[in-house]
Amino acid sequence: MAVASSAHSTIFSKTSLFHHINGFKRFSFCLPFSSSAAASISSKKKWRQPVASSELELGGIKIAKDDVVRDDPTNNVPDTIFSKMGMQLHRRNNHPLGILKNGIYEYFDSNYPNLFDKFDDLCPIVSVKQNFDDVLVPAGHVSRSYNDTYYVDSKTVLRCHTSAHQAELLRRGHTHFLVTGDVYRRDSIDSTHYPVFHQMEGVRVFTPDNWEASGLDPTSYAAEDLKKSLEGLARHLFGAVEMRWIDAYFPFTNPSYELEIYFKEKWMEVLGCGVMEQEILKSNGRSDSVAWAFGLGLERLAMVLFDIPDIRLFWTNDERFTSQFSEGQMGVKFKPFSKYPPCYKDMSFWINESFTENNLCEVVRGIAGDLVEEVSLIDNFTNKKGLTSHCYRIAYRSMERSLTDEEINDLQWNVREQVQKKLNVVLR
């Protein structure tokens, strides 16, 4: 179920990876497991944007870079995004995301022994149908736009949520499952947003034998079980906290809820959930059933549980970060190492009708990578001729070392040049 993730908000058998349809390579659902190590960059050398490998391996199947990053008008996947694929931070047992994932597994294994199937290496390249249609995302929903989603081609995307696998798992006969994986969205740049993050999806299906003796109707039975299960998960992760349920809307569940906890003197959203829409169950061979589903963002919760202040830290290989976490040690508080100074650069330009902030952030990320900390609009106005000007402030800061003036000036010069070229704006 696609719901709140990291601090992002949402809309809410081994076979050949490729099938040829209408002349395009198509990506199929892949189930095998694999692991991948991240490359490290020496902090002693002048920083350069990492170059994506020409191929990677997911589930034991090789994916060529040219299959994902293409010179095609329907493709908007940059090299920087391809370079993150296959890193699978959630499968590293001594990484905060892996520790959190395993902590959630522990809860379900303890309370529902041998009940939930677990998937954490499903291919992130999915069809538009899997990503949107199968979970009832409306045709005109903003999440379908090229501004929000990474398209491999017009019929294939990098999944925006782990819900993209829900329908196929139901068709394969799975009735209780947890799906964890990396998800991809074009987004803003700040300490809580990143174009690649991680979600966990949970689904439980009930048959008439489950609810008939309860005296409850199917929907009420599923909703009651859902709330009981997730309140237990919240206590497992956060202790004896106060909780509340908020009515919500998601296209794929009805009724829908958000669970909030009172933590560190404020209310915090933990996850979104609900009773699965009957249309999804009927379409996947479960017309006699009712089900619940939940979705949560691992980064959002890990940042709170481990006191991690910046989402970019999850991707660092700096031993001053990685050495602080160990397998099974939930909630160890991150101890910040030296805080290197930021450098701010402003850029003003006249925008056009097609300009979007997400497109700007893609250009900036493509040049500066994780050296850019934040991009924020600090001023805008419209002149008498009807032209609109935006002024953005870009904060550059390395998590590992001090940046030189030469590096920052080179980055800003390249950013200005590429923003003007790729976004067709007029610099001021």
Tab-separated table of C-alpha atoms in Angstrom:
chain	number	residue	atom	x	y	z
A	1	MET	CA	0.000	0.000	0.000
A	2	ALA	CA	1.464	3.339	-1.021
A	3	VAL	CA	1.314	5.716	1.878
A	4	ALA	CA	3.564	8.144	3.709
A	5	SER	CA	7.210	7.359	3.230
A	6	SER	CA	10.478	8.730	4.521
A	7	ALA	CA	9.289	12.269	4.881
A	8	HIS	CA	7.805	11.911	1.440
A	9	SER	CA	4.065	11.964	1.096
A	10	THR	CA	2.423	9.715	-1.407
A	11	ILE	CA	-0.651	9.573	-3.524
A	12	PHE	CA	-1.083	8.067	-0.702
A	13	SER	CA	10.482	-17.818	-10.443
A	14	LYS	CA	13.499	-16.882	-12.153
A	15	THR	CA	12.684	-16.082	-15.765
A	16	SER	CA	14.280	-13.810	-18.296
A	17	LEU	CA	13.869	-10.240	-17.100
A	18	PHE	CA	12.829	-8.975	-20.482
A	19	HIS	CA	9.819	-9.667	-22.635
A	20	HIS	CA	9.597	-8.026	-26.042
A	21	ILE	CA	6.306	-6.260	-26.611
A	22	ASN	CA	5.681	-3.900	-29.511
A	23	GLY	CA	9.398	-3.612	-30.095
A	24	PHE	CA	10.206	-2.491	-26.539
A	25	LYS	CA	12.029	-4.467	-23.898
A	26	ARG	CA	9.612	-5.067	-21.058
A	27	PHE	CA	10.480	-5.934	-17.485
A	28	SER	CA	8.849	-8.810	-15.645
A	29	PHE	CA	8.297	-9.492	-11.968
A	30	CYS	CA	11.427	-11.052	-10.437
A	31	LEU	CA	11.512	-12.949	-7.153
A	32	PRO	CA	15.075	-14.239	-6.512
A	33	PHE	CA	17.339	-12.697	-3.915
A	34	SER	CA	20.691	-10.997	-4.352
A	35	SER	CA	22.901	-8.454	-2.643
A	36	SER	CA	24.988	-5.568	-3.907
A	37	ALA	CA	27.704	-3.441	-2.367
A	38	ALA	CA	27.913	0.320	-2.707
A	39	ALA	CA	30.978	1.941	-4.184
A	40	SER	CA	32.921	4.342	-1.975
A	41	ILE	CA	34.451	7.689	-2.839
A	42	SER	CA	37.643	8.852	-1.223
A	43	SER	CA	37.129	12.027	0.766
A	44	LYS	CA	40.669	13.105	0.010
A	45	LYS	CA	40.049	13.589	-3.685
A	46	LYS	CA	38.177	16.352	-5.362
A	47	TRP	CA	34.565	15.252	-5.599
A	48	ARG	CA	33.181	14.085	-8.907
A	49	GLN	CA	29.660	12.895	-9.606
A	50	PRO	CA	29.703	9.064	-9.409
A	51	VAL	CA	29.476	7.350	-12.795
A	52	ALA	CA	26.829	4.665	-13.003
A	53	SER	CA	28.015	1.163	-13.841
A	54	SER	CA	27.047	-0.087	-17.286
A	55	GLU	CA	25.005	-2.887	-15.720
A	56	LEU	CA	23.747	-4.119	-12.377
A	57	GLU	CA	22.271	-7.287	-10.976
A	58	LEU	CA	18.879	-7.636	-9.326
A	59	GLY	CA	17.570	-10.979	-8.207
A	60	GLY	CA	20.402	-12.738	-10.013
A	61	ILE	CA	19.445	-11.095	-13.314
A	62	LYS	CA	21.647	-8.568	-15.075
A	63	ILE	CA	20.122	-5.265	-16.167
A	64	ALA	CA	22.055	-3.153	-18.637
A	65	LYS	CA	22.187	0.585	-18.111
A	66	ASP	CA	20.913	1.130	-21.661
A	67	ASP	CA	17.722	-0.701	-20.730
A	68	VAL	CA	16.923	1.864	-18.045
A	69	VAL	CA	18.598	5.119	-19.132
A	70	ARG	CA	17.730	5.844	-22.754
A	71	ASP	CA	17.951	8.691	-25.210
A	72	ASP	CA	14.212	8.569	-25.705
A	73	PRO	CA	11.567	11.286	-25.230
A	74	THR	CA	9.525	8.936	-23.026
A	75	ASN	CA	12.479	8.246	-20.703
A	76	ASN	CA	13.380	10.554	-17.801
A	77	VAL	CA	15.670	8.301	-15.740
A	78	PRO	CA	19.074	9.980	-15.173
A	79	ASP	CA	22.415	8.260	-14.597
A	80	THR	CA	22.332	9.281	-10.943
A	81	ILE	CA	19.167	7.254	-10.346
A	82	PHE	CA	20.483	4.187	-12.163
A	83	SER	CA	23.576	4.335	-9.941
A	84	LYS	CA	21.353	3.820	-6.861
A	85	MET	CA	19.573	0.769	-8.229
A	86	GLY	CA	20.788	-2.482	-6.746
A	87	MET	CA	22.330	-0.888	-3.656
A	88	GLN	CA	19.514	-2.321	-1.506
A	89	LEU	CA	20.247	-0.545	1.755
A	90	HIS	CA	17.293	-2.321	3.355
A	91	ARG	CA	19.063	-5.688	2.939
A	92	ARG	CA	22.153	-4.652	4.926
A	93	ASN	CA	21.712	-5.997	8.427
A	94	ASN	CA	24.023	-3.418	10.043
A	95	HIS	CA	22.442	-0.432	8.267
A	96	PRO	CA	19.684	1.556	10.036
A	97	LEU	CA	17.172	0.650	7.323
A	98	GLY	CA	18.039	-3.037	7.497
A	99	ILE	CA	17.939	-2.977	11.300
A	100	LEU	CA	14.475	-1.386	11.188
A	101	LYS	CA	13.217	-3.842	8.559
A	102	ASN	CA	14.397	-6.775	10.655
A	103	GLY	CA	12.812	-5.236	13.745
A	104	ILE	CA	9.456	-5.168	11.972
A	105	TYR	CA	10.002	-8.753	10.794
A	106	GLU	CA	10.647	-9.715	14.418
A	107	TYR	CA	7.283	-8.301	15.474
A	108	PHE	CA	5.337	-10.200	12.832
A	109	ASP	CA	7.314	-13.411	13.369
A	110	SER	CA	6.694	-13.257	17.118
A	111	ASN	CA	2.992	-12.480	16.918
A	112	TYR	CA	2.119	-14.378	13.730
A	113	PRO	CA	4.596	-17.307	13.544
A	114	ASN	CA	5.210	-18.622	10.011
A	115	LEU	CA	2.278	-16.631	8.674
A	116	PHE	CA	3.745	-13.758	6.645
A	117	ASP	CA	5.805	-14.360	3.499
A	118	LYS	CA	8.602	-11.833	3.112
A	119	PHE	CA	9.912	-10.287	-0.115
A	120	ASP	CA	12.739	-7.761	-0.178
A	121	ASP	CA	14.368	-8.245	-3.579
A	122	LEU	CA	11.574	-7.692	-6.086
A	123	CYS	CA	12.600	-5.907	-9.260
A	124	PRO	CA	11.893	-2.143	-9.029
A	125	ILE	CA	11.200	-1.900	-12.774
A	126	VAL	CA	7.463	-2.411	-13.216
A	127	SER	CA	4.719	-1.685	-15.707
A	128	VAL	CA	2.450	1.349	-15.527
A	129	LYS	CA	-0.367	-1.131	-14.966
A	130	GLN	CA	1.356	-2.646	-11.933
A	131	ASN	CA	2.325	0.704	-10.467
A	132	PHE	CA	-0.953	2.544	-10.983
A	133	ASP	CA	-3.846	0.628	-12.558
A	134	ASP	CA	-3.642	-2.476	-10.369
A	135	VAL	CA	-3.984	-0.350	-7.216
A	136	LEU	CA	-6.730	1.873	-8.641
A	137	VAL	CA	-4.759	5.099	-8.958
A	138	PRO	CA	-7.020	7.357	-11.087
A	139	ALA	CA	-6.008	8.019	-14.685
A	140	GLY	CA	-5.503	11.730	-14.107
A	141	HIS	CA	-3.693	11.479	-10.781
A	142	VAL	CA	-0.668	13.750	-10.415
A	143	SER	CA	1.562	10.818	-9.432
A	144	ARG	CA	1.323	9.472	-13.005
A	145	SER	CA	2.965	12.560	-14.477
A	146	TYR	CA	6.521	12.683	-15.814
A	147	ASN	CA	7.100	15.432	-13.265
A	148	ASP	CA	6.602	12.978	-10.384
A	149	THR	CA	7.524	9.518	-11.720
A	150	TYR	CA	10.600	8.045	-13.425
A	151	TYR	CA	9.551	6.503	-16.745
A	152	VAL	CA	11.726	3.946	-18.542
A	153	ASP	CA	9.329	4.209	-21.464
A	154	SER	CA	5.654	5.078	-21.841
A	155	LYS	CA	4.560	1.734	-20.361
A	156	THR	CA	7.327	1.092	-17.829
A	157	VAL	CA	8.347	2.938	-14.661
A	158	LEU	CA	10.603	2.683	-11.644
A	159	ARG	CA	8.108	1.772	-8.945
A	160	CYS	CA	6.796	4.683	-6.880
A	161	HIS	CA	5.670	2.364	-4.096
A	162	THR	CA	5.930	-1.264	-3.016
A	163	SER	CA	2.188	-1.550	-3.723
A	164	ALA	CA	3.211	-2.176	-7.334
A	165	HIS	CA	3.686	-5.855	-6.407
A	166	GLN	CA	0.454	-6.304	-4.492
A	167	ALA	CA	-1.744	-7.607	-7.318
A	168	GLU	CA	0.791	-10.085	-8.664
A	169	LEU	CA	1.499	-11.549	-5.233
A	170	LEU	CA	-2.237	-12.008	-4.683
A	171	ARG	CA	-2.530	-13.763	-8.045
A	172	ARG	CA	0.357	-16.034	-7.089
A	173	GLY	CA	-1.643	-17.189	-4.090
A	174	HIS	CA	0.050	-15.228	-1.297
A	175	THR	CA	-2.437	-14.190	1.372
A	176	HIS	CA	-0.115	-12.800	4.075
A	177	PHE	CA	2.988	-10.927	2.956
A	178	LEU	CA	5.448	-8.139	3.650
A	179	VAL	CA	7.188	-6.419	0.720
A	180	THR	CA	10.200	-4.172	1.323
A	181	GLY	CA	12.117	-2.314	-1.359
A	182	ASP	CA	13.596	0.819	-2.823
A	183	VAL	CA	11.105	3.158	-4.480
A	184	TYR	CA	11.671	6.116	-6.777
A	185	ARG	CA	10.076	9.558	-7.073
A	186	ARG	CA	11.155	12.844	-8.559
A	187	ASP	CA	11.066	15.208	-5.610
A	188	SER	CA	12.355	18.331	-3.926
A	189	ILE	CA	15.771	18.633	-2.275
A	190	ASP	CA	15.995	19.011	1.501
A	191	SER	CA	16.991	17.024	4.587
A	192	THR	CA	13.946	14.731	4.474
A	193	HIS	CA	13.478	14.150	0.728
A	194	TYR	CA	15.500	11.998	-1.650
A	195	PRO	CA	14.566	10.575	-5.070
A	196	VAL	CA	15.224	7.014	-3.850
A	197	PHE	CA	13.829	5.806	-0.551
A	198	HIS	CA	12.446	2.613	0.982
A	199	GLN	CA	8.998	1.338	1.871
A	200	MET	CA	7.421	-1.696	3.480
A	201	GLU	CA	4.017	-2.988	2.425
A	202	GLY	CA	1.971	-5.438	4.477
A	203	VAL	CA	-1.113	-7.381	3.376
A	204	ARG	CA	-3.331	-9.873	5.200
A	205	VAL	CA	-6.251	-11.667	3.513
A	206	PHE	CA	-9.210	-13.182	5.386
A	207	THR	CA	-11.784	-15.758	4.226
A	208	PRO	CA	-15.368	-16.206	5.482
A	209	ASP	CA	-14.121	-18.841	7.944
A	210	ASN	CA	-12.222	-16.080	9.722
A	211	TRP	CA	-15.014	-13.571	10.268
A	212	GLU	CA	-18.296	-15.517	10.257
A	213	ALA	CA	-18.054	-16.589	13.904
A	214	SER	CA	-17.075	-13.093	15.072
A	215	GLY	CA	-20.474	-11.483	14.657
A	216	LEU	CA	-18.862	-8.710	12.624
A	217	ASP	CA	-19.259	-7.881	8.966
A	218	PRO	CA	-16.131	-8.589	6.837
A	219	THR	CA	-14.985	-4.976	6.627
A	220	SER	CA	-15.353	-4.331	10.360
A	221	TYR	CA	-13.539	-7.586	11.158
A	222	ALA	CA	-10.590	-6.671	8.900
A	223	ALA	CA	-10.433	-3.103	10.235
A	224	GLU	CA	-10.435	-4.289	13.854
A	225	ASP	CA	-7.655	-6.804	13.188
A	226	LEU	CA	-5.679	-4.192	11.251
A	227	LYS	CA	-5.747	-1.677	14.092
A	228	LYS	CA	-4.850	-4.282	16.701
A	229	SER	CA	-1.906	-5.511	14.605
A	230	LEU	CA	-0.491	-2.070	13.849
A	231	GLU	CA	-0.920	-0.713	17.359
A	232	GLY	CA	1.182	-3.683	18.462
A	233	LEU	CA	3.804	-2.827	15.837
A	234	ALA	CA	3.953	0.792	17.036
A	235	ARG	CA	4.498	-0.339	20.634
A	236	HIS	CA	7.186	-2.769	19.461
A	237	LEU	CA	9.091	0.060	17.758
A	238	PHE	CA	8.418	3.036	20.035
A	239	GLY	CA	7.405	1.625	23.402
A	240	ALA	CA	4.307	2.534	25.430
A	241	VAL	CA	3.264	5.581	23.425
A	242	GLU	CA	-0.103	7.282	23.097
A	243	MET	CA	-1.752	6.564	19.722
A	244	ARG	CA	-4.620	7.863	17.652
A	245	TRP	CA	-6.294	6.879	14.386
A	246	ILE	CA	-7.032	9.505	11.727
A	247	ASP	CA	-9.501	8.915	8.901
A	248	ALA	CA	-7.721	9.202	5.562
A	249	TYR	CA	-8.183	8.605	1.839
A	250	PHE	CA	-6.208	6.243	-0.389
A	251	PRO	CA	-7.449	4.988	-3.787
A	252	PHE	CA	-6.779	1.353	-2.885
A	253	THR	CA	-8.390	1.070	0.575
A	254	ASN	CA	-11.798	1.847	2.059
A	255	PRO	CA	-12.024	2.679	4.893
A	256	SER	CA	-8.551	4.200	5.154
A	257	TYR	CA	-6.607	5.375	8.199
A	258	GLU	CA	-3.354	6.932	9.347
A	259	LEU	CA	-1.804	5.880	12.637
A	260	GLU	CA	-0.184	8.632	14.680
A	261	ILE	CA	1.809	8.361	17.889
A	262	TYR	CA	2.676	10.991	20.492
A	263	PHE	CA	6.464	10.907	20.461
A	264	LYS	CA	8.987	13.444	21.702
A	265	GLU	CA	6.180	15.836	22.657
A	266	LYS	CA	4.446	15.904	19.280
A	267	TRP	CA	2.097	13.816	17.156
A	268	MET	CA	3.879	11.921	14.390
A	269	GLU	CA	2.426	9.910	11.532
A	270	VAL	CA	3.759	6.347	11.530
A	271	LEU	CA	1.953	4.713	8.622
A	272	GLY	CA	-1.126	4.631	6.419
A	273	CYS	CA	-3.439	1.666	6.050
A	274	GLY	CA	-6.950	0.461	5.393
A	275	VAL	CA	-9.256	-2.305	4.244
A	276	MET	CA	-8.365	-3.228	0.683
A	277	GLU	CA	-10.829	-2.224	-2.021
A	278	GLN	CA	-12.881	-5.255	-3.117
A	279	GLU	CA	-12.140	-4.480	-6.750
A	280	ILE	CA	-8.471	-5.335	-6.190
A	281	LEU	CA	-9.314	-8.646	-4.554
A	282	LYS	CA	-11.862	-9.604	-7.215
A	283	SER	CA	-9.429	-8.764	-10.019
A	284	ASN	CA	-6.863	-11.116	-8.504
A	285	GLY	CA	-8.974	-14.181	-7.770
A	286	ARG	CA	-10.021	-13.413	-4.195
A	287	SER	CA	-13.669	-12.370	-4.634
A	288	ASP	CA	-14.760	-14.240	-1.480
A	289	SER	CA	-12.196	-12.513	0.706
A	290	VAL	CA	-11.513	-9.293	2.566
A	291	ALA	CA	-8.051	-7.928	3.321
A	292	TRP	CA	-6.136	-5.185	5.045
A	293	ALA	CA	-3.014	-3.434	3.827
A	294	PHE	CA	-0.534	-0.990	5.330
A	295	GLY	CA	2.464	0.916	4.056
A	296	LEU	CA	5.253	2.727	5.851
A	297	GLY	CA	8.426	4.591	4.936
A	298	LEU	CA	11.582	3.170	6.459
A	299	GLU	CA	13.552	6.430	6.284
A	300	ARG	CA	10.819	8.397	8.015
A	301	LEU	CA	10.829	6.032	11.000
A	302	ALA	CA	14.586	5.399	11.032
A	303	MET	CA	15.351	9.130	11.142
A	304	VAL	CA	13.261	9.351	14.326
A	305	LEU	CA	14.367	6.098	15.962
A	306	PHE	CA	18.095	6.637	15.311
A	307	ASP	CA	18.150	10.478	15.486
A	308	ILE	CA	19.493	10.776	11.935
A	309	PRO	CA	19.149	14.442	10.866
A	310	ASP	CA	19.695	14.228	7.096
A	311	ILE	CA	18.333	11.626	4.677
A	312	ARG	CA	21.564	11.732	2.634
A	313	LEU	CA	23.385	10.028	5.513
A	314	PHE	CA	21.661	6.738	4.726
A	315	TRP	CA	23.685	6.607	1.488
A	316	THR	CA	27.102	7.474	2.892
A	317	ASN	CA	29.954	4.977	3.194
A	318	ASP	CA	31.767	7.139	5.746
A	319	GLU	CA	32.864	4.847	8.584
A	320	ARG	CA	32.031	7.574	11.091
A	321	PHE	CA	28.406	6.859	10.196
A	322	THR	CA	28.373	3.162	9.312
A	323	SER	CA	30.405	2.071	12.350
A	324	GLN	CA	27.747	3.414	14.730
A	325	PHE	CA	25.173	0.761	13.819
A	326	SER	CA	25.128	-2.988	14.420
A	327	GLU	CA	22.775	-5.807	13.522
A	328	GLY	CA	19.861	-6.099	15.921
A	329	GLN	CA	20.608	-2.823	17.742
A	330	MET	CA	17.361	-0.928	17.307
A	331	GLY	CA	17.234	2.753	18.237
A	332	VAL	CA	20.943	3.424	18.763
A	333	LYS	CA	21.226	7.219	18.658
A	334	PHE	CA	23.412	8.624	15.904
A	335	LYS	CA	26.295	10.761	17.165
A	336	PRO	CA	27.010	13.535	14.652
A	337	PHE	CA	30.580	13.873	13.456
A	338	SER	CA	32.073	17.194	12.392
A	339	LYS	CA	29.490	19.524	10.909
A	340	TYR	CA	31.040	20.977	7.807
A	341	PRO	CA	29.941	24.488	6.825
A	342	PRO	CA	27.343	25.015	4.094
A	343	CYS	CA	27.831	27.336	1.148
A	344	TYR	CA	24.855	29.166	-0.313
A	345	LYS	CA	24.484	30.192	-3.949
A	346	ASP	CA	21.492	32.050	-5.378
A	347	MET	CA	20.195	31.771	-8.910
A	348	SER	CA	17.426	33.845	-10.524
A	349	PHE	CA	15.703	33.253	-13.850
A	350	TRP	CA	12.545	33.941	-15.799
A	351	ILE	CA	10.448	30.775	-15.892
A	352	ASN	CA	8.265	29.435	-18.695
A	353	GLU	CA	4.935	27.591	-18.613
A	354	SER	CA	6.572	24.160	-18.539
A	355	PHE	CA	8.864	24.919	-15.591
A	356	THR	CA	8.504	22.776	-12.465
A	357	GLU	CA	10.557	22.705	-9.306
A	358	ASN	CA	11.007	18.930	-9.597
A	359	ASN	CA	12.684	19.422	-12.984
A	360	LEU	CA	15.000	22.015	-11.467
A	361	CYS	CA	15.940	19.656	-8.640
A	362	GLU	CA	16.669	16.872	-11.129
A	363	VAL	CA	19.139	19.121	-12.948
A	364	VAL	CA	20.820	20.225	-9.723
A	365	ARG	CA	21.055	16.645	-8.407
A	366	GLY	CA	22.429	15.467	-11.729
A	367	ILE	CA	25.381	17.837	-11.362
A	368	ALA	CA	25.979	18.133	-7.618
A	369	GLY	CA	24.651	14.784	-6.418
A	370	ASP	CA	24.670	14.448	-2.637
A	371	LEU	CA	26.715	17.631	-2.251
A	372	VAL	CA	23.505	19.624	-2.590
A	373	GLU	CA	21.711	19.865	0.755
A	374	GLU	CA	18.701	21.966	-0.139
A	375	VAL	CA	17.103	23.906	-2.977
A	376	SER	CA	14.571	26.477	-1.806
A	377	LEU	CA	12.531	29.207	-3.466
A	378	ILE	CA	13.369	32.460	-1.689
A	379	ASP	CA	11.696	35.010	-3.970
A	380	ASN	CA	9.333	35.269	-6.929
A	381	PHE	CA	7.508	38.057	-8.698
A	382	THR	CA	5.650	38.775	-11.928
A	383	ASN	CA	6.474	41.927	-13.882
A	384	LYS	CA	4.129	44.180	-15.862
A	385	LYS	CA	4.732	42.124	-19.010
A	386	GLY	CA	3.453	39.006	-17.279
A	387	LEU	CA	6.864	37.345	-16.967
A	388	THR	CA	7.519	35.486	-13.725
A	389	SER	CA	10.909	35.337	-12.057
A	390	HIS	CA	12.013	32.777	-9.474
A	391	CYS	CA	15.055	33.044	-7.239
A	392	TYR	CA	16.333	29.784	-5.735
A	393	ARG	CA	18.909	29.382	-3.008
A	394	ILE	CA	21.097	26.282	-3.334
A	395	ALA	CA	22.849	25.029	-0.202
A	396	TYR	CA	25.967	22.951	-0.873
A	397	ARG	CA	27.369	20.880	1.983
A	398	SER	CA	29.305	17.621	2.102
A	399	MET	CA	28.471	15.173	4.868
A	400	GLU	CA	32.129	14.072	4.957
A	401	ARG	CA	34.480	17.027	4.376
A	402	SER	CA	34.805	20.746	3.707
A	403	LEU	CA	34.201	21.820	0.129
A	404	THR	CA	36.629	24.167	-1.574
A	405	ASP	CA	35.588	27.434	-3.186
A	406	GLU	CA	36.805	26.067	-6.508
A	407	GLU	CA	34.523	23.015	-6.264
A	408	ILE	CA	31.483	25.045	-5.309
A	409	ASN	CA	32.040	27.627	-8.027
A	410	ASP	CA	32.481	24.869	-10.622
A	411	LEU	CA	29.275	23.190	-9.469
A	412	GLN	CA	27.280	26.416	-9.526
A	413	TRP	CA	28.587	27.361	-12.964
A	414	ASN	CA	27.554	23.963	-14.336
A	415	VAL	CA	24.177	24.185	-12.623
A	416	ARG	CA	23.456	27.591	-14.177
A	417	GLU	CA	24.536	26.388	-17.598
A	418	GLN	CA	22.439	23.193	-17.494
A	419	VAL	CA	19.369	24.863	-15.973
A	420	GLN	CA	19.322	27.357	-18.830
A	421	LYS	CA	19.918	24.650	-21.437
A	422	LYS	CA	17.624	21.894	-20.169
A	423	LEU	CA	14.783	23.933	-18.686
A	424	ASN	CA	14.748	26.658	-21.346
A	425	VAL	CA	14.683	29.464	-18.788
A	426	VAL	CA	16.349	32.880	-19.062
A	427	LEU	CA	18.918	33.566	-16.372
A	428	ARG	CA	18.871	36.996	-14.744
